[in-house]
């Protein structure tokens, strides 16, 4: 059975592959199957969610409409305390916007936030959405 390719690797993953592995032996080496696509998205979300945006909330609001500030908006703003429902709602909305902006392979992302059972300082995110591929 022929392997089905759904997407190409993101540009920076291809740079990384070339630095740490052998050169692709053929053009097929830059394409991702279903598992490769899921793993690629997971890596990108890990990087996005573990990077802090260098702008504060007011600057983010100011630059969100500028196409030139795109790199400055990468990451998640410092969330400080999430001690009230409005703060949690704003933080979840911010994460959803970041995913929409920087991981376009996830269509209509939905984000849920849960506090850890064993630790007050522990948060868990659940991210749902449809994965976009070249096939649809």
mmCIF file with all atom_site columns, C-alpha atoms in Angstrom:
data_model
loop_
_atom_site.group_PDB
_atom_site.id
_atom_site.type_symbol
_atom_site.label_atom_id
_atom_site.label_alt_id
_atom_site.label_comp_id
_atom_site.label_asym_id
_atom_site.label_entity_id
_atom_site.label_seq_id
_atom_site.pdbx_PDB_ins_code
_atom_site.Cartn_x
_atom_site.Cartn_y
_atom_site.Cartn_z
_atom_site.occupancy
_atom_site.B_iso_or_equiv
_atom_site.pdbx_formal_charge
_atom_site.auth_seq_id
_atom_site.auth_comp_id
_atom_site.auth_asym_id
_atom_site.auth_atom_id
_atom_site.pdbx_PDB_model_num
ATOM 1   C CA . UNK A 1 1   ? 0.000   0.000  0.000  1.00 0.00 ? 1   UNK A CA 1
ATOM 2   C CA . UNK A 1 2   ? 1.354   3.389  -0.968 1.00 0.00 ? 2   UNK A CA 1
ATOM 3   C CA . UNK A 1 3   ? 1.995   5.834  1.884  1.00 0.00 ? 3   UNK A CA 1
ATOM 4   C CA . UNK A 1 4   ? -0.346  8.834  1.912  1.00 0.00 ? 4   UNK A CA 1
ATOM 5   C CA . UNK A 1 5   ? 1.268   12.238 2.420  1.00 0.00 ? 5   UNK A CA 1
ATOM 6   C CA . UNK A 1 6   ? -0.851  15.012 3.862  1.00 0.00 ? 6   UNK A CA 1
ATOM 7   C CA . UNK A 1 7   ? 1.491   17.996 4.230  1.00 0.00 ? 7   UNK A CA 1
ATOM 8   C CA . UNK A 1 8   ? 5.008   19.285 3.833  1.00 0.00 ? 8   UNK A CA 1
ATOM 9   C CA . UNK A 1 9   ? 7.240   19.859 6.823  1.00 0.00 ? 9   UNK A CA 1
ATOM 10  C CA . UNK A 1 10  ? 7.334   23.450 8.073  1.00 0.00 ? 10  UNK A CA 1
ATOM 11  C CA . UNK A 1 11  ? 10.345  25.414 6.913  1.00 0.00 ? 11  UNK A CA 1
ATOM 12  C CA . UNK A 1 12  ? 12.159  25.497 10.253 1.00 0.00 ? 12  UNK A CA 1
ATOM 13  C CA . UNK A 1 13  ? 11.693  21.754 10.728 1.00 0.00 ? 13  UNK A CA 1
ATOM 14  C CA . UNK A 1 14  ? 13.383  21.251 7.368  1.00 0.00 ? 14  UNK A CA 1
ATOM 15  C CA . UNK A 1 15  ? 16.272  23.486 8.479  1.00 0.00 ? 15  UNK A CA 1
ATOM 16  C CA . UNK A 1 16  ? 16.553  21.461 11.683 1.00 0.00 ? 16  UNK A CA 1
ATOM 17  C CA . UNK A 1 17  ? 16.470  18.184 9.761  1.00 0.00 ? 17  UNK A CA 1
ATOM 18  C CA . UNK A 1 18  ? 19.285  19.372 7.519  1.00 0.00 ? 18  UNK A CA 1
ATOM 19  C CA . UNK A 1 19  ? 21.408  20.416 10.501 1.00 0.00 ? 19  UNK A CA 1
ATOM 20  C CA . UNK A 1 20  ? 20.955  17.241 12.522 1.00 0.00 ? 20  UNK A CA 1
ATOM 21  C CA . UNK A 1 21  ? 20.360  14.491 10.023 1.00 0.00 ? 21  UNK A CA 1
ATOM 22  C CA . UNK A 1 22  ? 21.474  13.517 6.610  1.00 0.00 ? 22  UNK A CA 1
ATOM 23  C CA . UNK A 1 23  ? 20.263  15.546 3.673  1.00 0.00 ? 23  UNK A CA 1
ATOM 24  C CA . UNK A 1 24  ? 16.903  14.366 2.404  1.00 0.00 ? 24  UNK A CA 1
ATOM 25  C CA . UNK A 1 25  ? 17.564  11.628 -0.095 1.00 0.00 ? 25  UNK A CA 1
ATOM 26  C CA . UNK A 1 26  ? 14.668  12.739 -2.250 1.00 0.00 ? 26  UNK A CA 1
ATOM 27  C CA . UNK A 1 27  ? 11.797  15.181 -2.334 1.00 0.00 ? 27  UNK A CA 1
ATOM 28  C CA . UNK A 1 28  ? 9.482   12.758 -0.493 1.00 0.00 ? 28  UNK A CA 1
ATOM 29  C CA . UNK A 1 29  ? 11.565  13.193 2.701  1.00 0.00 ? 29  UNK A CA 1
ATOM 30  C CA . UNK A 1 30  ? 10.042  16.644 3.263  1.00 0.00 ? 30  UNK A CA 1
ATOM 31  C CA . UNK A 1 31  ? 6.441   15.366 3.242  1.00 0.00 ? 31  UNK A CA 1
ATOM 32  C CA . UNK A 1 32  ? 4.482   14.277 6.306  1.00 0.00 ? 32  UNK A CA 1
ATOM 33  C CA . UNK A 1 33  ? 2.068   11.405 6.679  1.00 0.00 ? 33  UNK A CA 1
ATOM 34  C CA . UNK A 1 34  ? -0.779  11.563 9.229  1.00 0.00 ? 34  UNK A CA 1
ATOM 35  C CA . UNK A 1 35  ? 1.411   10.716 12.233 1.00 0.00 ? 35  UNK A CA 1
ATOM 36  C CA . UNK A 1 36  ? 4.177   13.043 11.076 1.00 0.00 ? 36  UNK A CA 1
ATOM 37  C CA . UNK A 1 37  ? 1.671   15.875 10.688 1.00 0.00 ? 37  UNK A CA 1
ATOM 38  C CA . UNK A 1 38  ? 0.307   15.347 14.219 1.00 0.00 ? 38  UNK A CA 1
ATOM 39  C CA . UNK A 1 39  ? 3.839   15.211 15.664 1.00 0.00 ? 39  UNK A CA 1
ATOM 40  C CA . UNK A 1 40  ? 4.816   18.373 13.786 1.00 0.00 ? 40  UNK A CA 1
ATOM 41  C CA . UNK A 1 41  ? 1.792   20.250 15.128 1.00 0.00 ? 41  UNK A CA 1
ATOM 42  C CA . UNK A 1 42  ? 2.525   18.992 18.638 1.00 0.00 ? 42  UNK A CA 1
ATOM 43  C CA . UNK A 1 43  ? 6.130   20.273 18.414 1.00 0.00 ? 43  UNK A CA 1
ATOM 44  C CA . UNK A 1 44  ? 4.983   23.677 17.182 1.00 0.00 ? 44  UNK A CA 1
ATOM 45  C CA . UNK A 1 45  ? 2.378   23.972 19.950 1.00 0.00 ? 45  UNK A CA 1
ATOM 46  C CA . UNK A 1 46  ? 4.991   23.007 22.537 1.00 0.00 ? 46  UNK A CA 1
ATOM 47  C CA . UNK A 1 47  ? 7.272   25.795 21.313 1.00 0.00 ? 47  UNK A CA 1
ATOM 48  C CA . UNK A 1 48  ? 4.454   28.342 21.129 1.00 0.00 ? 48  UNK A CA 1
ATOM 49  C CA . UNK A 1 49  ? 3.016   27.573 24.557 1.00 0.00 ? 49  UNK A CA 1
ATOM 50  C CA . UNK A 1 50  ? 6.422   27.532 26.244 1.00 0.00 ? 50  UNK A CA 1
ATOM 51  C CA . UNK A 1 51  ? 7.532   30.869 24.815 1.00 0.00 ? 51  UNK A CA 1
ATOM 52  C CA . UNK A 1 52  ? 6.616   34.099 26.568 1.00 0.00 ? 52  UNK A CA 1
ATOM 53  C CA . UNK A 1 53  ? 5.518   37.011 24.413 1.00 0.00 ? 53  UNK A CA 1
ATOM 54  C CA . UNK A 1 54  ? 7.740   40.041 24.975 1.00 0.00 ? 54  UNK A CA 1
ATOM 55  C CA . UNK A 1 55  ? 4.780   42.454 24.929 1.00 0.00 ? 55  UNK A CA 1
ATOM 56  C CA . UNK A 1 56  ? 2.402   43.353 27.739 1.00 0.00 ? 56  UNK A CA 1
ATOM 57  C CA . UNK A 1 57  ? -1.385  43.189 27.333 1.00 0.00 ? 57  UNK A CA 1
ATOM 58  C CA . UNK A 1 58  ? -1.726  46.815 26.157 1.00 0.00 ? 58  UNK A CA 1
ATOM 59  C CA . UNK A 1 59  ? 1.063   46.420 23.584 1.00 0.00 ? 59  UNK A CA 1
ATOM 60  C CA . UNK A 1 60  ? -0.441  43.167 22.332 1.00 0.00 ? 60  UNK A CA 1
ATOM 61  C CA . UNK A 1 61  ? -3.775  44.933 21.759 1.00 0.00 ? 61  UNK A CA 1
ATOM 62  C CA . UNK A 1 62  ? -1.978  47.758 19.947 1.00 0.00 ? 62  UNK A CA 1
ATOM 63  C CA . UNK A 1 63  ? 0.080   45.519 17.658 1.00 0.00 ? 63  UNK A CA 1
ATOM 64  C CA . UNK A 1 64  ? -2.498  42.798 16.916 1.00 0.00 ? 64  UNK A CA 1
ATOM 65  C CA . UNK A 1 65  ? -3.723  44.624 13.826 1.00 0.00 ? 65  UNK A CA 1
ATOM 66  C CA . UNK A 1 66  ? -0.238  45.318 12.456 1.00 0.00 ? 66  UNK A CA 1
ATOM 67  C CA . UNK A 1 67  ? 1.216   42.794 10.027 1.00 0.00 ? 67  UNK A CA 1
ATOM 68  C CA . UNK A 1 68  ? 4.720   44.049 10.868 1.00 0.00 ? 68  UNK A CA 1
ATOM 69  C CA . UNK A 1 69  ? 4.470   43.108 14.561 1.00 0.00 ? 69  UNK A CA 1
ATOM 70  C CA . UNK A 1 70  ? 3.798   39.453 13.795 1.00 0.00 ? 70  UNK A CA 1
ATOM 71  C CA . UNK A 1 71  ? 7.120   38.156 15.255 1.00 0.00 ? 71  UNK A CA 1
ATOM 72  C CA . UNK A 1 72  ? 6.654   40.257 18.396 1.00 0.00 ? 72  UNK A CA 1
ATOM 73  C CA . UNK A 1 73  ? 3.330   38.551 19.114 1.00 0.00 ? 73  UNK A CA 1
ATOM 74  C CA . UNK A 1 74  ? 4.805   35.018 19.150 1.00 0.00 ? 74  UNK A CA 1
ATOM 75  C CA . UNK A 1 75  ? 4.287   33.154 22.403 1.00 0.00 ? 75  UNK A CA 1
ATOM 76  C CA . UNK A 1 76  ? 1.974   33.434 25.361 1.00 0.00 ? 76  UNK A CA 1
ATOM 77  C CA . UNK A 1 77  ? 1.753   36.519 27.544 1.00 0.00 ? 77  UNK A CA 1
ATOM 78  C CA . UNK A 1 78  ? 2.631   36.205 31.202 1.00 0.00 ? 78  UNK A CA 1
ATOM 79  C CA . UNK A 1 79  ? -0.597  35.271 32.847 1.00 0.00 ? 79  UNK A CA 1
ATOM 80  C CA . UNK A 1 80  ? 0.179   36.153 36.454 1.00 0.00 ? 80  UNK A CA 1
ATOM 81  C CA . UNK A 1 81  ? -2.699  35.043 38.598 1.00 0.00 ? 81  UNK A CA 1
ATOM 82  C CA . UNK A 1 82  ? -5.778  33.293 37.343 1.00 0.00 ? 82  UNK A CA 1
ATOM 83  C CA . UNK A 1 83  ? -7.768  33.831 40.491 1.00 0.00 ? 83  UNK A CA 1
ATOM 84  C CA . UNK A 1 84  ? -11.052 34.905 38.932 1.00 0.00 ? 84  UNK A CA 1
ATOM 85  C CA . UNK A 1 85  ? -13.225 33.639 36.070 1.00 0.00 ? 85  UNK A CA 1
ATOM 86  C CA . UNK A 1 86  ? -12.606 36.738 33.899 1.00 0.00 ? 86  UNK A CA 1
ATOM 87  C CA . UNK A 1 87  ? -8.812  36.281 34.111 1.00 0.00 ? 87  UNK A CA 1
ATOM 88  C CA . UNK A 1 88  ? -9.154  32.601 33.153 1.00 0.00 ? 88  UNK A CA 1
ATOM 89  C CA . UNK A 1 89  ? -11.490 33.466 30.267 1.00 0.00 ? 89  UNK A CA 1
ATOM 90  C CA . UNK A 1 90  ? -9.072  36.142 28.953 1.00 0.00 ? 90  UNK A CA 1
ATOM 91  C CA . UNK A 1 91  ? -6.107  33.779 29.222 1.00 0.00 ? 91  UNK A CA 1
ATOM 92  C CA . UNK A 1 92  ? -7.923  31.003 27.327 1.00 0.00 ? 92  UNK A CA 1
ATOM 93  C CA . UNK A 1 93  ? -8.949  33.503 24.622 1.00 0.00 ? 93  UNK A CA 1
ATOM 94  C CA . UNK A 1 94  ? -5.317  34.675 24.350 1.00 0.00 ? 94  UNK A CA 1
ATOM 95  C CA . UNK A 1 95  ? -4.082  31.101 23.886 1.00 0.00 ? 95  UNK A CA 1
ATOM 96  C CA . UNK A 1 96  ? -6.758  30.418 21.255 1.00 0.00 ? 96  UNK A CA 1
ATOM 97  C CA . UNK A 1 97  ? -5.713  33.573 19.352 1.00 0.00 ? 97  UNK A CA 1
ATOM 98  C CA . UNK A 1 98  ? -2.047  32.566 19.507 1.00 0.00 ? 98  UNK A CA 1
ATOM 99  C CA . UNK A 1 99  ? -2.829  29.098 18.146 1.00 0.00 ? 99  UNK A CA 1
ATOM 100 C CA . UNK A 1 100 ? -4.987  30.574 15.377 1.00 0.00 ? 100 UNK A CA 1
ATOM 101 C CA . UNK A 1 101 ? -2.243  33.047 14.456 1.00 0.00 ? 101 UNK A CA 1
ATOM 102 C CA . UNK A 1 102 ? 0.818   30.784 14.651 1.00 0.00 ? 102 UNK A CA 1
ATOM 103 C CA . UNK A 1 103 ? -0.471  27.260 13.983 1.00 0.00 ? 103 UNK A CA 1
ATOM 104 C CA . UNK A 1 104 ? -2.741  27.602 10.958 1.00 0.00 ? 104 UNK A CA 1
ATOM 105 C CA . UNK A 1 105 ? -2.860  23.826 10.484 1.00 0.00 ? 105 UNK A CA 1
ATOM 106 C CA . UNK A 1 106 ? -5.365  23.694 13.371 1.00 0.00 ? 106 UNK A CA 1
ATOM 107 C CA . UNK A 1 107 ? -8.793  24.887 12.237 1.00 0.00 ? 107 UNK A CA 1
ATOM 108 C CA . UNK A 1 108 ? -11.196 26.355 14.825 1.00 0.00 ? 108 UNK A CA 1
ATOM 109 C CA . UNK A 1 109 ? -9.079  25.613 17.909 1.00 0.00 ? 109 UNK A CA 1
ATOM 110 C CA . UNK A 1 110 ? -10.931 25.236 21.191 1.00 0.00 ? 110 UNK A CA 1
ATOM 111 C CA . UNK A 1 111 ? -8.977  25.644 24.427 1.00 0.00 ? 111 UNK A CA 1
ATOM 112 C CA . UNK A 1 112 ? -9.976  24.447 27.885 1.00 0.00 ? 112 UNK A CA 1
ATOM 113 C CA . UNK A 1 113 ? -8.003  25.139 31.057 1.00 0.00 ? 113 UNK A CA 1
ATOM 114 C CA . UNK A 1 114 ? -7.984  22.832 34.073 1.00 0.00 ? 114 UNK A CA 1
ATOM 115 C CA . UNK A 1 115 ? -6.240  23.238 37.401 1.00 0.00 ? 115 UNK A CA 1
ATOM 116 C CA . UNK A 1 116 ? -4.016  20.376 38.520 1.00 0.00 ? 116 UNK A CA 1
ATOM 117 C CA . UNK A 1 117 ? -5.428  17.981 41.093 1.00 0.00 ? 117 UNK A CA 1
ATOM 118 C CA . UNK A 1 118 ? -2.240  17.653 43.116 1.00 0.00 ? 118 UNK A CA 1
ATOM 119 C CA . UNK A 1 119 ? -0.853  21.181 42.930 1.00 0.00 ? 119 UNK A CA 1
ATOM 120 C CA . UNK A 1 120 ? -2.415  24.656 42.950 1.00 0.00 ? 120 UNK A CA 1
ATOM 121 C CA . UNK A 1 121 ? 0.372   25.912 40.683 1.00 0.00 ? 121 UNK A CA 1
ATOM 122 C CA . UNK A 1 122 ? -0.319  23.316 38.008 1.00 0.00 ? 122 UNK A CA 1
ATOM 123 C CA . UNK A 1 123 ? -2.438  23.987 34.922 1.00 0.00 ? 123 UNK A CA 1
ATOM 124 C CA . UNK A 1 124 ? -3.503  21.678 32.133 1.00 0.00 ? 124 UNK A CA 1
ATOM 125 C CA . UNK A 1 125 ? -4.647  22.747 28.686 1.00 0.00 ? 125 UNK A CA 1
ATOM 126 C CA . UNK A 1 126 ? -6.870  20.772 26.401 1.00 0.00 ? 126 UNK A CA 1
ATOM 127 C CA . UNK A 1 127 ? -6.721  21.867 22.774 1.00 0.00 ? 127 UNK A CA 1
ATOM 128 C CA . UNK A 1 128 ? -9.268  20.577 20.295 1.00 0.00 ? 128 UNK A CA 1
ATOM 129 C CA . UNK A 1 129 ? -9.589  21.426 16.640 1.00 0.00 ? 129 UNK A CA 1
ATOM 130 C CA . UNK A 1 130 ? -9.571  20.080 13.128 1.00 0.00 ? 130 UNK A CA 1
ATOM 131 C CA . UNK A 1 131 ? -6.244  19.413 11.466 1.00 0.00 ? 131 UNK A CA 1
ATOM 132 C CA . UNK A 1 132 ? -5.869  20.938 8.030  1.00 0.00 ? 132 UNK A CA 1
ATOM 133 C CA . UNK A 1 133 ? -3.874  19.078 5.410  1.00 0.00 ? 133 UNK A CA 1
ATOM 134 C CA . UNK A 1 134 ? -3.268  19.391 1.685  1.00 0.00 ? 134 UNK A CA 1
ATOM 135 C CA . UNK A 1 135 ? -6.232  17.088 1.219  1.00 0.00 ? 135 UNK A CA 1
ATOM 136 C CA . UNK A 1 136 ? -8.665  19.335 3.026  1.00 0.00 ? 136 UNK A CA 1
#
